[in-house]
């Protein structure tokens, strides 16, 4: 079983002290996952931020040390697809009224979706840890940021495109090609992640690596309002 020291060490290496203390408190009493393998470089390839990023990094380290990275990656990718297909799931997981029985049923249902992908039960135990500490609401973010870590480990760079409505494949391909030819791609293979957010009203928000290009209508309106306010 992976010792608490493995996760605690990962959390200590995170730059955000406040985030570490919150995540560390949740994981310090977590069940052991599996026996760690020695002399393995388990450090996450890139930094991912937020409390969900801290949990994703801890899970990544645990999966590497137990030789379960591939199976954990497949299981979390499947769960990420579940969130995309059922938007209500994220709302359910954040409900403050969930009883221990409710959480147990939710975990069983999530396991049903992952099937035999989680061969070492590392994701199952991770879900139980989140449930015990009322952190199931972080799961969607953990899946996304774990995907970022996996992409980075393969030498990929995330290209996240947020639009007010779903974009067609032709538009996405043109955007991917344009970014791929720019200096922003750093010569790396791009991993396209799409998001839909009606609040941006139109246009696009393009995130690549740690850069953000905000071409949304909502951003333009905000800038216009500020300009009018400052002028008047």
PDB file of C-alpha atoms in Angstrom:
ATOM      1  CA  UNK A   1       0.000   0.000   0.000  1.00  0.00           C
ATOM      2  CA  UNK A   2       1.306   3.466  -0.909  1.00  0.00           C
ATOM      3  CA  UNK A   3       2.265   5.168   2.307  1.00  0.00           C
ATOM      4  CA  UNK A   4       0.957   8.533   3.445  1.00  0.00           C
ATOM      5  CA  UNK A   5       4.512   9.846   3.123  1.00  0.00           C
ATOM      6  CA  UNK A   6       4.311   9.551  -0.675  1.00  0.00           C
ATOM      7  CA  UNK A   7       1.306  11.844  -0.925  1.00  0.00           C
ATOM      8  CA  UNK A   8       2.503  14.159   1.811  1.00  0.00           C
ATOM      9  CA  UNK A   9       5.808  14.611   0.011  1.00  0.00           C
ATOM     10  CA  UNK A  10       3.991  15.550  -3.173  1.00  0.00           C
ATOM     11  CA  UNK A  11       1.851  18.056  -1.369  1.00  0.00           C
ATOM     12  CA  UNK A  12       4.843  19.646   0.371  1.00  0.00           C
ATOM     13  CA  UNK A  13       6.507  20.250  -2.985  1.00  0.00           C
ATOM     14  CA  UNK A  14       3.543  22.309  -4.202  1.00  0.00           C
ATOM     15  CA  UNK A  15       4.219  26.048  -4.150  1.00  0.00           C
ATOM     16  CA  UNK A  16       0.908  27.063  -2.595  1.00  0.00           C
ATOM     17  CA  UNK A  17       1.154  26.698   1.173  1.00  0.00           C
ATOM     18  CA  UNK A  18      -2.530  27.354   1.832  1.00  0.00           C
ATOM     19  CA  UNK A  19      -3.529  24.807  -0.769  1.00  0.00           C
ATOM     20  CA  UNK A  20      -1.107  22.287   0.653  1.00  0.00           C
ATOM     21  CA  UNK A  21      -2.495  22.635   4.130  1.00  0.00           C
ATOM     22  CA  UNK A  22      -6.052  22.025   2.947  1.00  0.00           C
ATOM     23  CA  UNK A  23      -5.204  19.109   0.695  1.00  0.00           C
ATOM     24  CA  UNK A  24      -2.694  17.724   3.155  1.00  0.00           C
ATOM     25  CA  UNK A  25      -5.278  17.695   5.911  1.00  0.00           C
ATOM     26  CA  UNK A  26      -7.594  15.715   3.678  1.00  0.00           C
ATOM     27  CA  UNK A  27      -4.995  13.249   2.489  1.00  0.00           C
ATOM     28  CA  UNK A  28      -2.933  12.833   5.633  1.00  0.00           C
ATOM     29  CA  UNK A  29      -5.431  10.394   7.059  1.00  0.00           C
ATOM     30  CA  UNK A  30      -6.191   8.761   3.730  1.00  0.00           C
ATOM     31  CA  UNK A  31      -5.963   5.017   3.289  1.00  0.00           C
ATOM     32  CA  UNK A  32      -2.737   3.612   1.897  1.00  0.00           C
ATOM     33  CA  UNK A  33      -2.871   3.042  -1.852  1.00  0.00           C
ATOM     34  CA  UNK A  34      -0.104   0.530  -2.683  1.00  0.00           C
ATOM     35  CA  UNK A  35       3.503  -0.289  -1.940  1.00  0.00           C
ATOM     36  CA  UNK A  36       5.719   2.392  -3.489  1.00  0.00           C
ATOM     37  CA  UNK A  37       8.395   1.373  -5.956  1.00  0.00           C
ATOM     38  CA  UNK A  38      11.828   2.741  -5.167  1.00  0.00           C
ATOM     39  CA  UNK A  39      14.094   4.929  -7.310  1.00  0.00           C
ATOM     40  CA  UNK A  40      11.308   6.131  -9.612  1.00  0.00           C
ATOM     41  CA  UNK A  41      11.043   9.754 -10.712  1.00  0.00           C
ATOM     42  CA  UNK A  42       7.450  10.383  -9.726  1.00  0.00           C
ATOM     43  CA  UNK A  43       7.540  14.182  -9.875  1.00  0.00           C
ATOM     44  CA  UNK A  44       4.679  15.608 -11.979  1.00  0.00           C
ATOM     45  CA  UNK A  45       6.047  16.952 -15.301  1.00  0.00           C
ATOM     46  CA  UNK A  46       4.390  20.369 -14.932  1.00  0.00           C
ATOM     47  CA  UNK A  47       2.759  22.388 -12.183  1.00  0.00           C
ATOM     48  CA  UNK A  48      -1.038  22.438 -12.071  1.00  0.00           C
ATOM     49  CA  UNK A  49      -2.725  24.882  -9.759  1.00  0.00           C
ATOM     50  CA  UNK A  50      -5.744  25.023  -7.495  1.00  0.00           C
ATOM     51  CA  UNK A  51      -6.814  22.491  -4.911  1.00  0.00           C
ATOM     52  CA  UNK A  52      -7.895  20.103  -7.659  1.00  0.00           C
ATOM     53  CA  UNK A  53      -4.425  20.471  -9.158  1.00  0.00           C
ATOM     54  CA  UNK A  54      -2.860  19.542  -5.836  1.00  0.00           C
ATOM     55  CA  UNK A  55      -4.962  16.390  -5.646  1.00  0.00           C
ATOM     56  CA  UNK A  56      -4.215  15.559  -9.289  1.00  0.00           C
ATOM     57  CA  UNK A  57      -0.476  15.900  -8.637  1.00  0.00           C
ATOM     58  CA  UNK A  58      -0.702  13.678  -5.554  1.00  0.00           C
ATOM     59  CA  UNK A  59      -2.579  11.027  -7.502  1.00  0.00           C
ATOM     60  CA  UNK A  60      -0.064  11.237 -10.347  1.00  0.00           C
ATOM     61  CA  UNK A  61       2.822  10.635  -7.954  1.00  0.00           C
ATOM     62  CA  UNK A  62       1.008   7.741  -6.309  1.00  0.00           C
ATOM     63  CA  UNK A  63       0.202   6.178  -9.685  1.00  0.00           C
ATOM     64  CA  UNK A  64       3.805   6.459 -10.902  1.00  0.00           C
ATOM     65  CA  UNK A  65       5.217   4.924  -7.739  1.00  0.00           C
ATOM     66  CA  UNK A  66       2.831   1.976  -7.984  1.00  0.00           C
ATOM     67  CA  UNK A  67       3.266   1.444 -11.739  1.00  0.00           C
ATOM     68  CA  UNK A  68      -0.410   2.255 -12.196  1.00  0.00           C
ATOM     69  CA  UNK A  69      -0.112   5.444 -14.229  1.00  0.00           C
ATOM     70  CA  UNK A  70      -1.545   4.033 -17.454  1.00  0.00           C
ATOM     71  CA  UNK A  71      -4.568   2.421 -15.811  1.00  0.00           C
ATOM     72  CA  UNK A  72      -5.230   5.481 -13.628  1.00  0.00           C
ATOM     73  CA  UNK A  73      -5.021   7.710 -16.701  1.00  0.00           C
ATOM     74  CA  UNK A  74      -7.554   5.615 -18.609  1.00  0.00           C
ATOM     75  CA  UNK A  75      -9.927   5.534 -15.641  1.00  0.00           C
ATOM     76  CA  UNK A  76      -9.814   9.308 -15.134  1.00  0.00           C
ATOM     77  CA  UNK A  77     -10.212   9.937 -18.873  1.00  0.00           C
ATOM     78  CA  UNK A  78     -13.358   7.823 -18.760  1.00  0.00           C
ATOM     79  CA  UNK A  79     -14.667   9.775 -15.766  1.00  0.00           C
ATOM     80  CA  UNK A  80     -13.927  13.019 -17.601  1.00  0.00           C
ATOM     81  CA  UNK A  81     -16.125  11.808 -20.473  1.00  0.00           C
ATOM     82  CA  UNK A  82     -18.879  11.010 -17.980  1.00  0.00           C
ATOM     83  CA  UNK A  83     -18.844  14.633 -16.786  1.00  0.00           C
ATOM     84  CA  UNK A  84     -19.104  15.853 -20.392  1.00  0.00           C
ATOM     85  CA  UNK A  85     -22.050  13.584 -21.121  1.00  0.00           C
ATOM     86  CA  UNK A  86     -23.877  14.354 -17.866  1.00  0.00           C
ATOM     87  CA  UNK A  87     -23.486  18.010 -16.758  1.00  0.00           C
ATOM     88  CA  UNK A  88     -25.710  17.323 -13.745  1.00  0.00           C
ATOM     89  CA  UNK A  89     -23.060  15.070 -12.209  1.00  0.00           C
ATOM     90  CA  UNK A  90     -20.873  17.994 -11.174  1.00  0.00           C
ATOM     91  CA  UNK A  91     -23.851  19.591  -9.417  1.00  0.00           C
ATOM     92  CA  UNK A  92     -24.686  16.354  -7.612  1.00  0.00           C
ATOM     93  CA  UNK A  93     -21.127  15.899  -6.356  1.00  0.00           C
ATOM     94  CA  UNK A  94     -21.073  19.370  -4.801  1.00  0.00           C
ATOM     95  CA  UNK A  95     -24.362  18.897  -2.914  1.00  0.00           C
ATOM     96  CA  UNK A  96     -23.722  19.540   0.813  1.00  0.00           C
ATOM     97  CA  UNK A  97     -26.508  17.142   1.792  1.00  0.00           C
ATOM     98  CA  UNK A  98     -24.833  13.984   0.497  1.00  0.00           C
ATOM     99  CA  UNK A  99     -24.889  11.258   3.140  1.00  0.00           C
ATOM    100  CA  UNK A 100     -22.183   8.596   3.502  1.00  0.00           C
ATOM    101  CA  UNK A 101     -24.597   6.195   1.813  1.00  0.00           C
ATOM    102  CA  UNK A 102     -25.106   8.600  -1.091  1.00  0.00           C
ATOM    103  CA  UNK A 103     -21.349   8.976  -1.562  1.00  0.00           C
ATOM    104  CA  UNK A 104     -20.869   5.214  -1.500  1.00  0.00           C
ATOM    105  CA  UNK A 105     -23.498   4.759  -4.210  1.00  0.00           C
ATOM    106  CA  UNK A 106     -21.927   7.503  -6.316  1.00  0.00           C
ATOM    107  CA  UNK A 107     -18.511   5.865  -6.095  1.00  0.00           C
ATOM    108  CA  UNK A 108     -19.991   2.509  -7.088  1.00  0.00           C
ATOM    109  CA  UNK A 109     -21.637   4.121 -10.105  1.00  0.00           C
ATOM    110  CA  UNK A 110     -18.413   5.854 -11.123  1.00  0.00           C
ATOM    111  CA  UNK A 111     -16.582   2.543 -10.812  1.00  0.00           C
ATOM    112  CA  UNK A 112     -19.152   0.959 -13.078  1.00  0.00           C
ATOM    113  CA  UNK A 113     -18.155   3.420 -15.781  1.00  0.00           C
ATOM    114  CA  UNK A 114     -14.420   2.816 -15.378  1.00  0.00           C
ATOM    115  CA  UNK A 115     -14.962  -0.941 -15.566  1.00  0.00           C
ATOM    116  CA  UNK A 116     -11.729  -2.904 -15.373  1.00  0.00           C
ATOM    117  CA  UNK A 117      -9.498   0.081 -16.180  1.00  0.00           C
ATOM    118  CA  UNK A 118      -8.628   0.719 -12.539  1.00  0.00           C
ATOM    119  CA  UNK A 119      -6.795  -2.576 -12.096  1.00  0.00           C
ATOM    120  CA  UNK A 120      -4.859  -1.529  -9.003  1.00  0.00           C
ATOM    121  CA  UNK A 121      -7.885   0.144  -7.344  1.00  0.00           C
ATOM    122  CA  UNK A 122      -5.843   3.332  -6.969  1.00  0.00           C
ATOM    123  CA  UNK A 123      -8.630   5.476  -8.444  1.00  0.00           C
ATOM    124  CA  UNK A 124     -11.254   3.690  -6.365  1.00  0.00           C
ATOM    125  CA  UNK A 125      -9.312   4.417  -3.181  1.00  0.00           C
ATOM    126  CA  UNK A 126      -8.732   7.983  -4.321  1.00  0.00           C
ATOM    127  CA  UNK A 127     -12.478   8.481  -4.830  1.00  0.00           C
ATOM    128  CA  UNK A 128     -13.140   7.109  -1.364  1.00  0.00           C
ATOM    129  CA  UNK A 129     -10.609   9.543   0.070  1.00  0.00           C
ATOM    130  CA  UNK A 130     -12.302  12.469  -1.686  1.00  0.00           C
ATOM    131  CA  UNK A 131     -15.666  11.291  -0.384  1.00  0.00           C
ATOM    132  CA  UNK A 132     -14.459  10.958   3.193  1.00  0.00           C
ATOM    133  CA  UNK A 133     -13.233  14.533   3.175  1.00  0.00           C
ATOM    134  CA  UNK A 134     -16.159  16.058   1.262  1.00  0.00           C
ATOM    135  CA  UNK A 135     -14.025  16.731  -1.813  1.00  0.00           C
ATOM    136  CA  UNK A 136     -15.971  14.819  -4.472  1.00  0.00           C
ATOM    137  CA  UNK A 137     -16.881  18.179  -5.949  1.00  0.00           C
ATOM    138  CA  UNK A 138     -13.234  18.519  -7.039  1.00  0.00           C
ATOM    139  CA  UNK A 139     -13.332  15.369  -9.157  1.00  0.00           C
ATOM    140  CA  UNK A 140     -14.084  17.018 -12.511  1.00  0.00           C
ATOM    141  CA  UNK A 141     -11.169  19.425 -12.047  1.00  0.00           C
ATOM    142  CA  UNK A 142      -8.900  16.597 -10.910  1.00  0.00           C
ATOM    143  CA  UNK A 143      -9.726  14.645 -14.081  1.00  0.00           C
ATOM    144  CA  UNK A 144      -8.951  17.658 -16.256  1.00  0.00           C
ATOM    145  CA  UNK A 145      -5.657  18.471 -14.549  1.00  0.00           C
ATOM    146  CA  UNK A 146      -4.577  14.854 -14.417  1.00  0.00           C
ATOM    147  CA  UNK A 147      -5.083  14.878 -18.176  1.00  0.00           C
ATOM    148  CA  UNK A 148      -2.814  17.921 -18.377  1.00  0.00           C
ATOM    149  CA  UNK A 149      -0.126  16.059 -16.430  1.00  0.00           C
ATOM    150  CA  UNK A 150      -0.433  13.034 -18.699  1.00  0.00           C
ATOM    151  CA  UNK A 151      -0.203  15.192 -21.805  1.00  0.00           C
ATOM    152  CA  UNK A 152       2.908  16.904 -20.475  1.00  0.00           C
ATOM    153  CA  UNK A 153       4.493  13.543 -19.683  1.00  0.00           C
ATOM    154  CA  UNK A 154       4.004  12.621 -23.364  1.00  0.00           C
ATOM    155  CA  UNK A 155       5.491  15.913 -24.544  1.00  0.00           C
ATOM    156  CA  UNK A 156       2.095  17.385 -25.452  1.00  0.00           C
ATOM    157  CA  UNK A 157       0.891  20.915 -24.841  1.00  0.00           C
ATOM    158  CA  UNK A 158      -2.720  21.663 -23.916  1.00  0.00           C
ATOM    159  CA  UNK A 159      -4.635  23.923 -26.285  1.00  0.00           C
ATOM    160  CA  UNK A 160      -7.860  24.801 -24.491  1.00  0.00           C
ATOM    161  CA  UNK A 161     -10.516  26.516 -26.590  1.00  0.00           C
ATOM    162  CA  UNK A 162     -13.553  27.992 -24.845  1.00  0.00           C
ATOM    163  CA  UNK A 163     -16.502  29.120 -26.954  1.00  0.00           C
ATOM    164  CA  UNK A 164     -20.091  30.204 -26.330  1.00  0.00           C
ATOM    165  CA  UNK A 165     -21.363  27.289 -28.424  1.00  0.00           C
ATOM    166  CA  UNK A 166     -19.824  24.029 -29.587  1.00  0.00           C
ATOM    167  CA  UNK A 167     -17.353  24.515 -32.440  1.00  0.00           C
ATOM    168  CA  UNK A 168     -17.356  22.289 -35.496  1.00  0.00           C
ATOM    169  CA  UNK A 169     -14.374  20.059 -36.253  1.00  0.00           C
ATOM    170  CA  UNK A 170     -13.309  22.136 -39.272  1.00  0.00           C
ATOM    171  CA  UNK A 171     -13.008  25.298 -37.188  1.00  0.00           C
ATOM    172  CA  UNK A 172     -11.093  23.484 -34.459  1.00  0.00           C
ATOM    173  CA  UNK A 173      -8.699  21.968 -36.991  1.00  0.00           C
ATOM    174  CA  UNK A 174      -7.988  25.367 -38.532  1.00  0.00           C
ATOM    175  CA  UNK A 175      -7.348  26.838 -35.088  1.00  0.00           C
ATOM    176  CA  UNK A 176      -5.076  23.947 -34.113  1.00  0.00           C
ATOM    177  CA  UNK A 177      -3.096  24.342 -37.349  1.00  0.00           C
ATOM    178  CA  UNK A 178      -2.715  28.098 -36.861  1.00  0.00           C
ATOM    179  CA  UNK A 179      -1.532  27.765 -33.263  1.00  0.00           C
ATOM    180  CA  UNK A 180       0.721  24.849 -34.191  1.00  0.00           C
ATOM    181  CA  UNK A 181       2.585  27.082 -36.639  1.00  0.00           C
ATOM    182  CA  UNK A 182       2.990  29.877 -34.097  1.00  0.00           C
ATOM    183  CA  UNK A 183       5.661  30.366 -31.448  1.00  0.00           C
ATOM    184  CA  UNK A 184       3.082  29.552 -28.796  1.00  0.00           C
ATOM    185  CA  UNK A 185       3.193  25.839 -29.626  1.00  0.00           C
ATOM    186  CA  UNK A 186       6.895  25.616 -28.672  1.00  0.00           C
ATOM    187  CA  UNK A 187       7.203  22.952 -31.354  1.00  0.00           C
ATOM    188  CA  UNK A 188       5.190  20.489 -29.277  1.00  0.00           C
ATOM    189  CA  UNK A 189       2.258  18.318 -30.242  1.00  0.00           C
ATOM    190  CA  UNK A 190      -0.994  20.038 -29.314  1.00  0.00           C
ATOM    191  CA  UNK A 191      -3.716  18.373 -27.287  1.00  0.00           C
ATOM    192  CA  UNK A 192      -6.982  20.166 -28.046  1.00  0.00           C
ATOM    193  CA  UNK A 193      -9.441  20.536 -25.164  1.00  0.00           C
ATOM    194  CA  UNK A 194     -12.782  22.197 -25.878  1.00  0.00           C
ATOM    195  CA  UNK A 195     -15.087  23.916 -23.410  1.00  0.00           C
ATOM    196  CA  UNK A 196     -18.457  25.564 -23.851  1.00  0.00           C
ATOM    197  CA  UNK A 197     -19.316  28.597 -21.739  1.00  0.00           C
ATOM    198  CA  UNK A 198     -22.368  30.627 -22.851  1.00  0.00           C
ATOM    199  CA  UNK A 199     -21.321  33.438 -20.487  1.00  0.00           C
ATOM    200  CA  UNK A 200     -18.581  34.580 -22.877  1.00  0.00           C
ATOM    201  CA  UNK A 201     -21.446  35.464 -25.312  1.00  0.00           C
ATOM    202  CA  UNK A 202     -19.329  34.932 -28.428  1.00  0.00           C
ATOM    203  CA  UNK A 203     -15.785  34.803 -29.729  1.00  0.00           C
ATOM    204  CA  UNK A 204     -13.138  32.564 -28.210  1.00  0.00           C
ATOM    205  CA  UNK A 205     -10.820  32.196 -25.245  1.00  0.00           C
ATOM    206  CA  UNK A 206      -7.678  30.328 -26.258  1.00  0.00           C
ATOM    207  CA  UNK A 207      -5.342  28.956 -23.602  1.00  0.00           C
ATOM    208  CA  UNK A 208      -2.061  27.343 -24.559  1.00  0.00           C
ATOM    209  CA  UNK A 209       0.361  26.375 -21.835  1.00  0.00           C
ATOM    210  CA  UNK A 210       0.403  29.291 -19.409  1.00  0.00           C
ATOM    211  CA  UNK A 211      -0.742  31.832 -22.022  1.00  0.00           C
ATOM    212  CA  UNK A 212      -4.308  33.058 -22.468  1.00  0.00           C
ATOM    213  CA  UNK A 213      -5.687  34.907 -25.493  1.00  0.00           C
ATOM    214  CA  UNK A 214      -9.106  36.345 -24.658  1.00  0.00           C
ATOM    215  CA  UNK A 215     -11.058  37.143 -27.822  1.00  0.00           C
ATOM    216  CA  UNK A 216     -14.463  36.737 -26.210  1.00  0.00           C
ATOM    217  CA  UNK A 217     -17.335  39.163 -26.664  1.00  0.00           C
ATOM    218  CA  UNK A 218     -17.780  39.387 -22.904  1.00  0.00           C
ATOM    219  CA  UNK A 219     -14.169  40.548 -22.558  1.00  0.00           C
ATOM    220  CA  UNK A 220     -14.678  43.210 -25.212  1.00  0.00           C
ATOM    221  CA  UNK A 221     -17.848  44.422 -23.477  1.00  0.00           C
ATOM    222  CA  UNK A 222     -16.018  44.557 -20.146  1.00  0.00           C
ATOM    223  CA  UNK A 223     -13.188  46.601 -21.664  1.00  0.00           C
ATOM    224  CA  UNK A 224     -15.691  48.937 -23.317  1.00  0.00           C
ATOM    225  CA  UNK A 225     -17.575  49.439 -20.049  1.00  0.00           C
ATOM    226  CA  UNK A 226     -14.327  50.222 -18.258  1.00  0.00           C
ATOM    227  CA  UNK A 227     -13.357  52.704 -20.952  1.00  0.00           C
ATOM    228  CA  UNK A 228     -16.725  54.446 -20.673  1.00  0.00           C
ATOM    229  CA  UNK A 229     -16.525  54.493 -16.889  1.00  0.00           C
ATOM    230  CA  UNK A 230     -13.025  55.954 -16.904  1.00  0.00           C
ATOM    231  CA  UNK A 231     -14.021  58.543 -19.510  1.00  0.00           C
ATOM    232  CA  UNK A 232     -17.171  59.640 -17.733  1.00  0.00           C
TER     233      UNK A 232
END
